[in-house]
Coordinates of C-alpha atoms in Angstrom, one line a residue:
M1 CA 96.4 91.5 100.0
L2 CA 93.7 92.0 97.3
K3 CA 90.7 94.2 98.0
S4 CA 87.5 94.8 96.2
T5 CA 87.1 98.2 94.5
N6 CA 84.2 100.4 93.6
P7 CA 84.3 101.6 90.0
T8 CA 82.6 104.9 90.8
S9 CA 85.2 105.6 93.5
L10 CA 88.0 104.8 91.0
L11 CA 86.5 107.2 88.4
L12 CA 86.5 110.0 90.9
R13 CA 90.1 109.3 91.8
I14 CA 91.5 109.1 88.2
P15 CA 92.5 112.8 87.7
K16 CA 94.3 113.0 91.0
L17 CA 95.9 109.6 90.7
A18 CA 97.1 110.0 87.1
S19 CA 98.6 113.4 87.9
S20 CA 100.4 112.0 90.9
V21 CA 101.9 109.2 88.8
F22 CA 104.0 111.5 86.7
A23 CA 104.1 114.8 88.4
G24 CA 105.2 113.6 91.7
S25 CA 104.2 114.6 95.2
P26 CA 104.9 117.9 97.0
S27 CA 108.1 116.3 98.1
E28 CA 109.3 116.9 94.5
K29 CA 110.3 120.3 95.5
T30 CA 113.0 118.8 97.6
G31 CA 114.3 116.6 94.9
T32 CA 112.3 113.4 95.5
T33 CA 109.4 112.0 93.6
T34 CA 106.6 109.6 94.2
P35 CA 106.7 106.2 92.6
S36 CA 104.3 104.4 90.4
K37 CA 103.8 101.0 88.9
E38 CA 106.1 99.3 86.5
S39 CA 104.6 99.4 83.1
S40 CA 106.3 98.7 79.8
C41 CA 105.1 99.0 76.3
R42 CA 103.8 96.3 74.0
M43 CA 103.6 95.6 70.3
S44 CA 102.2 93.3 67.7
T45 CA 102.3 92.7 64.0
D46 CA 99.4 92.7 61.6
T47 CA 100.0 90.1 59.0
A48 CA 96.6 90.8 57.5
S49 CA 97.6 94.4 56.8
A50 CA 101.2 93.7 55.9
S51 CA 102.4 94.8 52.5
T52 CA 102.8 92.2 49.8
S53 CA 106.2 93.7 48.9
S54 CA 109.3 92.2 50.4
S55 CA 109.9 95.0 52.9
V56 CA 108.0 96.3 55.9
P57 CA 105.6 99.2 55.0
P58 CA 106.6 102.7 56.0
P59 CA 105.4 103.8 59.4
T60 CA 102.0 105.4 59.7
T61 CA 102.4 108.0 62.4
Q62 CA 100.3 110.8 63.7
P63 CA 101.6 114.4 63.9
L64 CA 101.7 114.6 67.7
L65 CA 105.2 114.7 69.0
F66 CA 105.8 116.2 72.3
P67 CA 107.7 119.3 73.4
T68 CA 111.2 118.4 74.5
H69 CA 112.2 119.8 77.9
R70 CA 111.8 122.9 79.9
R71 CA 114.5 124.1 82.2
K72 CA 114.1 124.4 85.9
N73 CA 113.5 127.8 87.5
P74 CA 116.8 129.5 88.3
S75 CA 115.9 129.5 92.0
Q76 CA 115.8 125.8 91.9
Q77 CA 119.3 125.6 90.5
S78 CA 121.0 127.7 93.1
H79 CA 121.7 124.7 95.3
P80 CA 123.5 121.9 93.5
Q81 CA 122.4 118.3 94.2
H82 CA 125.0 115.8 95.4
S83 CA 125.5 112.2 94.5
A84 CA 125.9 109.5 97.0
E85 CA 129.6 110.1 97.0
G86 CA 129.1 113.8 97.8
A87 CA 130.2 115.2 94.4
P88 CA 127.9 117.8 92.8
R89 CA 125.8 116.6 90.0
K90 CA 124.9 118.5 86.9
H91 CA 121.4 119.7 86.6
T92 CA 119.4 118.3 83.6
P93 CA 116.5 120.0 82.0
R94 CA 113.2 119.2 83.7
M95 CA 110.5 117.5 81.5
M96 CA 106.9 118.4 81.6
A97 CA 104.7 115.9 83.5
F98 CA 102.5 115.3 80.5
P99 CA 104.2 116.6 77.3
L100 CA 101.2 115.8 75.0
G101 CA 98.7 118.6 74.9
Y102 CA 94.9 118.2 75.6
K103 CA 94.0 118.8 72.0
E104 CA 96.6 116.5 70.6
A105 CA 95.6 113.8 73.1
A106 CA 91.9 114.0 72.2
H107 CA 92.9 113.8 68.5
Q108 CA 95.0 110.6 69.1
W109 CA 92.2 109.1 71.2
W110 CA 89.7 109.7 68.4
T111 CA 91.9 108.7 65.4
S112 CA 94.3 106.3 67.1
L113 CA 96.0 103.5 65.2
S114 CA 95.1 99.8 65.8
S115 CA 97.5 98.0 68.0
R116 CA 98.6 95.9 65.1
Q117 CA 99.3 98.8 62.8
A118 CA 101.2 100.5 65.7
E119 CA 103.3 97.3 66.0
Q120 CA 103.9 97.3 62.3
N121 CA 105.2 100.9 62.5
V122 CA 107.7 100.0 65.2
L123 CA 108.9 96.9 63.2
S124 CA 109.5 99.1 60.2
F125 CA 112.6 100.4 61.9
I126 CA 114.3 97.0 61.7
P127 CA 117.0 97.1 59.1
H128 CA 117.9 94.5 56.4
V129 CA 115.4 91.8 57.5
R130 CA 112.4 91.5 55.1
Q131 CA 108.9 90.2 55.5
A132 CA 108.5 86.7 54.1
T133 CA 106.1 87.6 51.3
G134 CA 106.8 88.4 47.7
P135 CA 106.0 87.6 44.1
S136 CA 108.3 84.6 44.0
I137 CA 110.8 82.8 46.2
G138 CA 113.6 83.2 43.6
A139 CA 113.0 87.0 43.3
R140 CA 112.8 87.3 47.1
L141 CA 116.0 85.4 47.7
L142 CA 117.8 87.5 45.1
D143 CA 116.5 90.7 46.7
L144 CA 117.7 89.4 50.1
A145 CA 121.1 88.5 48.8
N146 CA 121.6 92.0 47.5
N147 CA 120.4 93.9 50.6
D148 CA 121.1 91.8 53.7
P149 CA 124.8 91.9 54.6
F150 CA 124.4 89.1 57.2
G151 CA 122.6 86.4 55.2
Q152 CA 119.1 85.8 53.8
R153 CA 116.8 86.7 56.7
V154 CA 113.1 87.0 56.6
W155 CA 110.5 87.8 59.3
R156 CA 107.1 86.4 59.9
S157 CA 104.2 87.2 62.2
S158 CA 101.3 85.0 63.2
M159 CA 98.8 84.2 65.9
V160 CA 99.5 80.8 67.3
Q161 CA 96.2 79.2 68.5
L162 CA 96.3 77.4 71.8
S163 CA 93.7 75.0 73.4
G164 CA 90.7 76.5 75.1
K165 CA 88.6 79.5 74.4
N166 CA 90.2 82.8 73.3
R167 CA 93.8 81.6 73.9
A168 CA 96.4 82.6 71.3
L169 CA 99.9 84.0 71.4
N170 CA 101.1 86.7 69.0
E171 CA 104.4 85.6 67.6
F172 CA 107.2 87.3 65.7
S173 CA 110.0 85.2 64.2
I174 CA 113.1 85.7 62.1
E175 CA 114.9 82.9 60.3
R176 CA 117.8 82.5 57.9
E177 CA 116.6 81.3 54.5
G178 CA 118.6 78.3 53.1
E179 CA 120.2 77.4 56.5
D180 CA 119.4 74.5 58.9
V181 CA 118.1 75.7 62.3
D182 CA 120.5 74.5 64.9
N183 CA 119.6 76.8 67.8
T184 CA 116.6 78.9 68.8
L185 CA 116.2 82.0 70.9
V186 CA 112.9 82.9 72.5
M187 CA 112.3 86.4 73.9
L188 CA 109.7 87.4 76.5
H189 CA 108.8 91.0 77.3
G190 CA 108.0 92.6 80.7
Y191 CA 104.8 93.5 82.4
G192 CA 102.2 95.1 80.2
A193 CA 104.7 95.4 77.4
G194 CA 105.0 93.8 74.0
L195 CA 107.5 92.2 71.7
G196 CA 107.8 95.4 69.6
F197 CA 110.1 97.0 72.3
F198 CA 112.8 94.6 71.2
Y199 CA 112.9 96.2 67.7
K200 CA 116.5 97.3 68.2
N201 CA 117.6 93.7 69.0
F202 CA 115.9 91.6 66.4
E203 CA 118.3 92.2 63.5
P204 CA 121.7 92.1 65.5
L205 CA 120.7 88.9 67.3
T206 CA 120.0 87.1 64.1
R207 CA 123.3 87.7 62.4
L208 CA 124.7 84.4 63.7
P209 CA 124.3 81.4 61.3
G210 CA 122.0 78.6 62.4
W211 CA 119.9 80.6 64.7
K212 CA 116.1 81.2 64.6
L213 CA 114.5 83.9 66.8
Y214 CA 111.0 84.0 68.3
A215 CA 109.5 86.9 70.2
L216 CA 106.2 86.3 71.9
D217 CA 103.5 88.5 73.4
M218 CA 102.6 86.8 76.6
L219 CA 99.0 85.5 77.0
G220 CA 96.7 88.4 78.0
M221 CA 99.2 91.1 77.0
G222 CA 100.3 92.9 73.8
N223 CA 98.5 91.6 70.8
S224 CA 98.0 88.1 72.1
S225 CA 94.4 87.2 72.9
R226 CA 93.1 88.5 76.2
P227 CA 91.0 86.0 78.0
P228 CA 89.5 86.8 81.4
F229 CA 92.1 86.4 84.2
K230 CA 90.8 84.5 87.2
V231 CA 92.4 82.9 90.2
H232 CA 90.5 80.2 92.0
A233 CA 93.0 79.2 94.6
K234 CA 92.6 79.9 98.3
T235 CA 96.0 80.1 99.9
Q236 CA 98.7 82.6 99.0
K237 CA 101.1 79.9 97.8
E238 CA 98.4 78.4 95.6
K239 CA 97.4 81.8 94.2
I240 CA 101.0 82.5 93.2
A241 CA 101.4 79.1 91.5
E242 CA 98.1 79.5 89.6
A243 CA 99.0 83.0 88.4
E244 CA 102.4 81.9 87.2
S245 CA 100.9 78.9 85.5
W246 CA 98.4 81.1 83.6
F247 CA 101.4 82.4 81.6
I248 CA 103.9 79.6 81.6
D249 CA 101.4 76.9 80.6
A250 CA 100.7 78.9 77.5
L251 CA 104.4 79.1 76.8
E252 CA 104.8 75.4 77.2
E253 CA 101.9 74.7 74.9
W254 CA 103.4 77.0 72.3
R255 CA 106.7 75.2 72.6
K256 CA 105.0 71.9 71.8
I257 CA 103.2 73.4 68.8
R258 CA 106.5 74.7 67.4
K259 CA 108.2 71.4 68.2
L260 CA 111.1 73.0 70.1
E261 CA 113.0 70.4 72.1
K262 CA 115.7 72.7 73.4
F263 CA 116.0 76.5 73.2
T264 CA 117.6 79.6 74.9
L265 CA 115.1 81.6 76.8
M266 CA 115.5 85.3 77.5
G267 CA 113.1 87.4 79.6
H268 CA 113.0 91.0 80.6
S269 CA 111.6 92.2 84.0
M270 CA 108.5 90.2 84.7
G271 CA 109.3 88.1 81.6
G272 CA 112.5 87.1 83.5
Y273 CA 110.6 86.2 86.6
L274 CA 108.2 84.0 84.6
A275 CA 111.2 82.5 82.7
V276 CA 112.5 81.2 86.0
S277 CA 109.0 79.8 86.8
Y278 CA 108.9 78.1 83.5
A279 CA 112.4 76.5 84.0
L280 CA 111.2 75.1 87.3
K281 CA 107.8 73.7 86.2
Y282 CA 108.9 72.4 82.7
P283 CA 112.5 71.2 83.1
G284 CA 114.7 69.7 80.4
H285 CA 114.0 72.2 77.6
L286 CA 116.5 75.1 78.1
N287 CA 120.0 75.4 76.8
K288 CA 120.5 78.8 78.5
L289 CA 118.5 81.3 80.6
I290 CA 119.2 85.0 80.1
L291 CA 117.5 87.2 82.7
V292 CA 117.4 90.8 81.7
S293 CA 116.8 93.1 84.8
P294 CA 114.5 90.5 86.2
V295 CA 111.8 91.5 88.7
G296 CA 111.4 89.6 92.0
I297 CA 114.9 88.5 92.8
P298 CA 115.4 89.9 96.4
E299 CA 113.2 89.1 99.3
D300 CA 111.2 91.6 101.2
P301 CA 109.6 90.1 104.4
W302 CA 106.5 92.4 104.1
A303 CA 105.8 91.1 100.5
V304 CA 106.0 87.4 101.3
N305 CA 104.0 87.4 104.6
A306 CA 100.3 87.8 104.1
D307 CA 99.9 88.8 107.8
M308 CA 102.2 91.8 107.5
P309 CA 101.4 95.2 105.9
E310 CA 102.5 95.7 102.3
P311 CA 106.0 97.2 101.7
E312 CA 106.1 101.0 102.2
T313 CA 109.2 101.9 100.1
S314 CA 110.5 100.9 96.6
T315 CA 113.0 101.8 93.9
M316 CA 110.2 101.5 91.3
A317 CA 109.6 105.2 91.2
A318 CA 112.5 105.5 88.7
E319 CA 110.4 103.6 86.1
F320 CA 108.2 106.8 85.8
T321 CA 110.5 109.6 86.9
Q322 CA 113.9 108.6 85.4
D323 CA 114.9 110.6 82.4
Q324 CA 116.2 108.1 79.9
E325 CA 118.3 110.7 78.0
S326 CA 120.3 111.4 81.1
I327 CA 120.9 107.7 81.6
V328 CA 122.2 107.2 78.0
H329 CA 124.4 110.4 77.7
Q330 CA 125.6 111.1 81.2
T331 CA 127.9 109.2 83.6
P332 CA 125.8 107.9 86.5
A333 CA 127.1 108.2 90.0
G334 CA 126.5 105.6 92.7
Q335 CA 123.7 103.0 92.5
N336 CA 124.4 100.0 90.2
A337 CA 127.2 102.0 88.3
E338 CA 129.7 101.1 91.1
Y339 CA 129.5 97.5 90.1
V340 CA 131.0 98.2 86.7
N341 CA 134.4 98.9 88.2
A342 CA 134.1 96.9 91.4
K343 CA 136.4 94.0 92.1
A344 CA 134.9 90.5 92.5
G345 CA 135.3 90.5 96.2
D346 CA 133.7 93.9 96.5
K347 CA 130.7 92.7 94.5
K348 CA 130.3 89.7 96.7
S349 CA 130.5 91.9 99.8
V350 CA 127.9 94.3 98.6
A351 CA 125.6 91.5 97.5
S352 CA 125.5 90.2 101.1
Q353 CA 124.7 93.7 102.3
P354 CA 122.0 95.1 99.9
N355 CA 121.3 98.3 101.8
T356 CA 124.4 100.2 100.7
S357 CA 125.0 103.4 98.9
T358 CA 125.3 101.4 95.6
T359 CA 121.7 100.3 95.7
P360 CA 119.1 102.3 93.8
P361 CA 117.3 104.8 96.1
K362 CA 114.0 103.8 97.6
R363 CA 111.2 106.2 98.0
P364 CA 107.9 106.0 100.0
L365 CA 105.0 104.4 98.3
P366 CA 102.0 106.7 98.4
G367 CA 98.8 105.3 100.0
W368 CA 96.8 105.6 96.8
L369 CA 99.3 103.3 95.0
V370 CA 99.1 100.6 97.6
W371 CA 95.3 100.9 97.6
L372 CA 95.1 100.5 93.8
W373 CA 97.6 97.7 93.8
D374 CA 95.7 95.7 96.4
A375 CA 92.4 96.4 94.7
N376 CA 93.9 95.0 91.5
V377 CA 93.4 98.2 89.6
S378 CA 96.1 98.2 86.9
P379 CA 97.7 101.5 85.6
F380 CA 96.2 100.6 82.2
S381 CA 92.8 100.9 83.8
I382 CA 93.5 104.5 84.3
V383 CA 94.4 104.9 80.7
R384 CA 91.2 103.2 79.6
F385 CA 88.9 105.1 82.0
A386 CA 90.5 108.4 81.1
G387 CA 89.2 108.4 77.5
P388 CA 90.5 111.4 75.6
L389 CA 93.1 112.1 78.3
G390 CA 94.6 108.6 78.0
P391 CA 97.2 109.5 75.4
R392 CA 98.3 112.5 77.5
F393 CA 98.8 110.3 80.6
V394 CA 100.8 107.8 78.5
S395 CA 103.0 110.6 77.2
G396 CA 104.2 111.1 80.7
W397 CA 105.9 107.7 80.5
T398 CA 106.8 107.5 76.9
A399 CA 108.4 110.9 76.7
R400 CA 110.8 110.1 79.5
R401 CA 111.4 106.5 78.6
F402 CA 112.3 107.1 74.9
N403 CA 113.5 110.7 74.9
H404 CA 117.0 109.6 73.8
L405 CA 115.7 108.2 70.5
P406 CA 115.1 109.9 67.2
S407 CA 111.8 111.6 66.8
P408 CA 110.2 109.1 64.4
E409 CA 111.0 106.2 66.7
K410 CA 109.8 108.1 69.8
Q411 CA 106.5 108.8 68.0
A412 CA 106.0 105.2 66.9
L413 CA 106.8 103.9 70.4
H414 CA 104.3 106.3 72.0
D415 CA 101.6 105.3 69.5
Y416 CA 102.4 101.6 70.1
S417 CA 102.4 102.1 73.9
Y418 CA 99.0 103.8 73.9
A419 CA 97.5 101.3 71.5
L420 CA 98.5 98.4 73.9
F421 CA 97.7 100.1 77.1
R422 CA 94.1 100.9 76.1
Q423 CA 93.2 97.3 75.2
R424 CA 90.9 95.2 77.4
G425 CA 92.5 94.1 80.7
S426 CA 93.6 90.5 81.0
G427 CA 97.0 89.3 82.0
E428 CA 97.8 92.6 83.7
Y429 CA 95.5 91.5 86.6
A430 CA 98.0 88.8 87.6
L431 CA 100.4 91.4 89.0
P432 CA 99.2 91.7 92.6
Y433 CA 99.2 87.9 92.9
L434 CA 102.9 87.7 91.9
L435 CA 104.3 91.0 93.2
A436 CA 103.5 93.2 96.3
P437 CA 103.4 97.0 95.8
G438 CA 106.8 98.3 94.8
A439 CA 107.5 95.2 92.6
Y440 CA 108.6 92.9 95.5
A441 CA 107.9 89.2 94.7
R442 CA 105.5 87.3 96.9
S443 CA 107.6 84.2 96.0
P444 CA 111.1 85.7 95.6
V445 CA 113.4 84.2 92.9
I446 CA 116.3 84.3 95.3
N447 CA 114.7 81.5 97.3
R448 CA 114.4 79.1 94.3
I449 CA 117.0 80.2 91.8
Q450 CA 119.4 77.5 93.0
D451 CA 117.0 74.8 91.9
V452 CA 116.8 76.0 88.3
G453 CA 118.4 73.4 86.1
R454 CA 118.3 70.8 88.8
Q455 CA 114.9 69.3 88.3
V456 CA 113.9 65.7 87.6
I457 CA 112.9 65.4 84.0
S458 CA 111.4 61.9 84.3
P459 CA 111.2 59.8 87.5
Q460 CA 112.7 56.4 87.9
T461 CA 110.6 53.4 86.8
D462 CA 110.9 49.7 86.8
T463 CA 112.4 49.8 83.3
S464 CA 114.3 53.1 83.2
P465 CA 116.5 55.1 85.6
E466 CA 115.7 58.7 86.8
V467 CA 116.6 61.4 84.3
K468 CA 117.4 64.8 85.8
E469 CA 119.0 68.1 84.8
H470 CA 122.7 68.8 85.4
G471 CA 122.4 72.6 85.3
F472 CA 122.7 75.0 82.4
P473 CA 124.2 78.5 82.0
I474 CA 122.2 81.4 83.7
V475 CA 123.1 85.0 82.8
F476 CA 121.8 88.1 84.7
M477 CA 121.9 91.4 82.9
Y478 CA 121.4 94.9 84.4
G479 CA 121.8 98.5 83.4
E480 CA 124.3 100.4 85.4
N481 CA 121.5 102.9 86.4
D482 CA 118.9 100.2 86.7
W483 CA 116.2 100.6 89.3
M484 CA 116.3 96.8 89.7
D485 CA 119.1 96.2 92.3
V486 CA 122.0 94.3 90.8
A487 CA 123.0 93.2 94.3
G488 CA 120.1 90.7 94.0
G489 CA 121.7 89.3 90.9
Y490 CA 125.0 88.9 92.6
A491 CA 123.3 87.2 95.6
A492 CA 121.6 84.8 93.2
E493 CA 125.0 84.2 91.6
E494 CA 126.4 83.1 94.9
K495 CA 123.5 80.7 95.6
I496 CA 123.9 79.1 92.1
K497 CA 127.6 78.6 92.6
K498 CA 127.1 76.9 95.9
R499 CA 124.5 74.6 94.3
I500 CA 127.0 73.7 91.6
E501 CA 129.7 72.9 94.2
Q502 CA 127.1 70.8 96.1
A503 CA 126.2 68.9 93.0
L504 CA 129.8 68.0 92.2
L505 CA 130.4 66.8 95.8
E506 CA 127.2 64.8 96.2
E507 CA 126.9 63.1 92.8
E508 CA 128.7 59.9 91.8
E509 CA 131.7 59.5 89.5
G510 CA 131.5 61.3 86.3
A511 CA 129.5 64.3 87.7
A512 CA 132.1 66.8 86.5
E513 CA 131.6 65.6 82.9
R514 CA 127.9 65.9 83.1
E515 CA 127.8 69.2 85.0
N516 CA 126.6 72.1 82.7
G517 CA 125.8 74.8 85.3
S518 CA 127.4 78.2 85.3
V519 CA 126.3 81.7 86.2
K520 CA 127.5 85.3 85.5
V521 CA 126.2 88.9 86.1
V522 CA 126.7 91.5 83.4
V523 CA 126.2 95.2 83.8
V524 CA 125.5 97.2 80.7
R525 CA 126.9 100.8 80.7
K526 CA 124.8 103.9 80.0
A527 CA 121.5 101.9 80.5
G528 CA 118.7 101.7 82.9
H529 CA 115.9 99.1 83.4
H530 CA 115.2 98.9 79.7
L531 CA 118.8 98.2 78.8
Y532 CA 117.9 96.5 75.5
V533 CA 116.8 99.9 74.1
D534 CA 118.9 102.3 76.3
N535 CA 122.2 100.9 75.0
P536 CA 121.3 98.3 72.3
E537 CA 124.8 98.1 70.9
E538 CA 126.4 96.8 74.1
F539 CA 123.3 94.8 75.0
N540 CA 123.3 93.0 71.6
E541 CA 127.0 92.4 71.7
V542 CA 126.7 90.7 75.2
V543 CA 123.7 88.5 74.1
R544 CA 125.5 87.6 70.8
R545 CA 128.5 86.4 72.8
E546 CA 126.2 84.3 74.9
L547 CA 124.5 82.8 71.8
K548 CA 128.0 81.9 70.4
E549 CA 128.9 80.1 73.6
T550 CA 125.6 78.2 73.4
M551 CA 126.2 77.3 69.8
M552 CA 129.7 75.9 70.7
M553 CA 128.4 74.0 73.7
N554 CA 125.7 72.3 71.6
K555 CA 128.3 71.3 69.0
R556 CA 130.4 69.7 71.7
R557 CA 127.4 67.8 72.9
R558 CA 126.6 66.5 69.5
N559 CA 130.2 65.4 68.9

């Protein structure tokens, strides 16, 4: 489990560790790479610096963009690689480990944008939706009517103050002017990331009438406040509960401030894991749960037992080594892609046997990564300690993750990522309490997913009967080339279906009418772990369809 660490020892290790994260080990020559930690990007909006005009200000970027790719040495191309099915794969150009040069990195470190301005630049790529400021309401509505083909939509950004010292959530919202709010969508980002990474989803997901959208930076991440993270519990089970509560208690307090009785909750990666924890601790408030490539679904015995060594292999390497352009523009072979065309029976069979050729490949975890993880040294600490080299290290991730996007967007996302990663550490230190090295959950979701939507809302009293949940729809979404194993989603689907059958058999007459539970697994084509930005068109279409179903379900309840 967690170990103490010497800051001096860490500083001496930084050059070697950071180089290993992106460049890979010597085994790279044979076609394998070493993994690293899951880290996403984060964003936030600066209302103070926002323009008083009705539109988002144009992005302020720095002239840094990276070189593109360099091709492999011809000697490395003489022996074609083979997929899991044995068919030769095309060779893709090899990207430099750190595309940003030393001089450019030092320049960005010295003149870097504030995290709020960087968030503002990312948000400027959202079409049609305008900031809720202007000379007059009438002029603003007229401008919206002339420019927004899907209604009169405006966005707002604010810091929502919570109880206690230095506790506030950065909030981004979009609402439709002149319409009643009948339904609400709340979006949570992944580990170390920020709400800005959903910039390609905000506009398409607010086209439906009657919906309001909120995106939050989780406490201690993004542009939310960053209070010190401390765990006081003694046992592993209590530490997990305390670490989860640090995030989900803040979410519940925010819900009360916004007076949301019911809403649809969507979480990506660790945001999905915490969304499950929220549903279990605070029942009765969700209409639907959408889990986008959630971390922590399957169980690894080494991760859940404190007396055993930490896991030695993981699929997490792909977060740092996967070339996003190849995911978007090529047809992947094997891995999660096989689920797209698999029959229902085949999916169920593979879900019960997760170690098959369809699962993402696992690679050994280097000793230094396990050491850093257990010492609770986050990857962002390396960025902070690296000083002028920080932007160069970050470019090793951003250049791969966003290389399928237009150059201005790539630059804005790189600036945004670095601006978030360099901030003071806070919520990131919860990671080793929740996940073992390699992103294996210490309290796997697969062991508790069947209880989501089945909690007691209020216990029985002398004057009132017990009130409990009767299920709600749960949707799992994965990319076809996701390093999160979709087999875990199908295994969770089977457990939820069995729980629904059990509820219908055990409960009294009328159970079928009250039952609201359902579950499905969706695989998005040409996408990896960050499917919301890899293939936003298909992702947005799937989520819009789910929102329409929720809207119809709520209408039936009211009638």
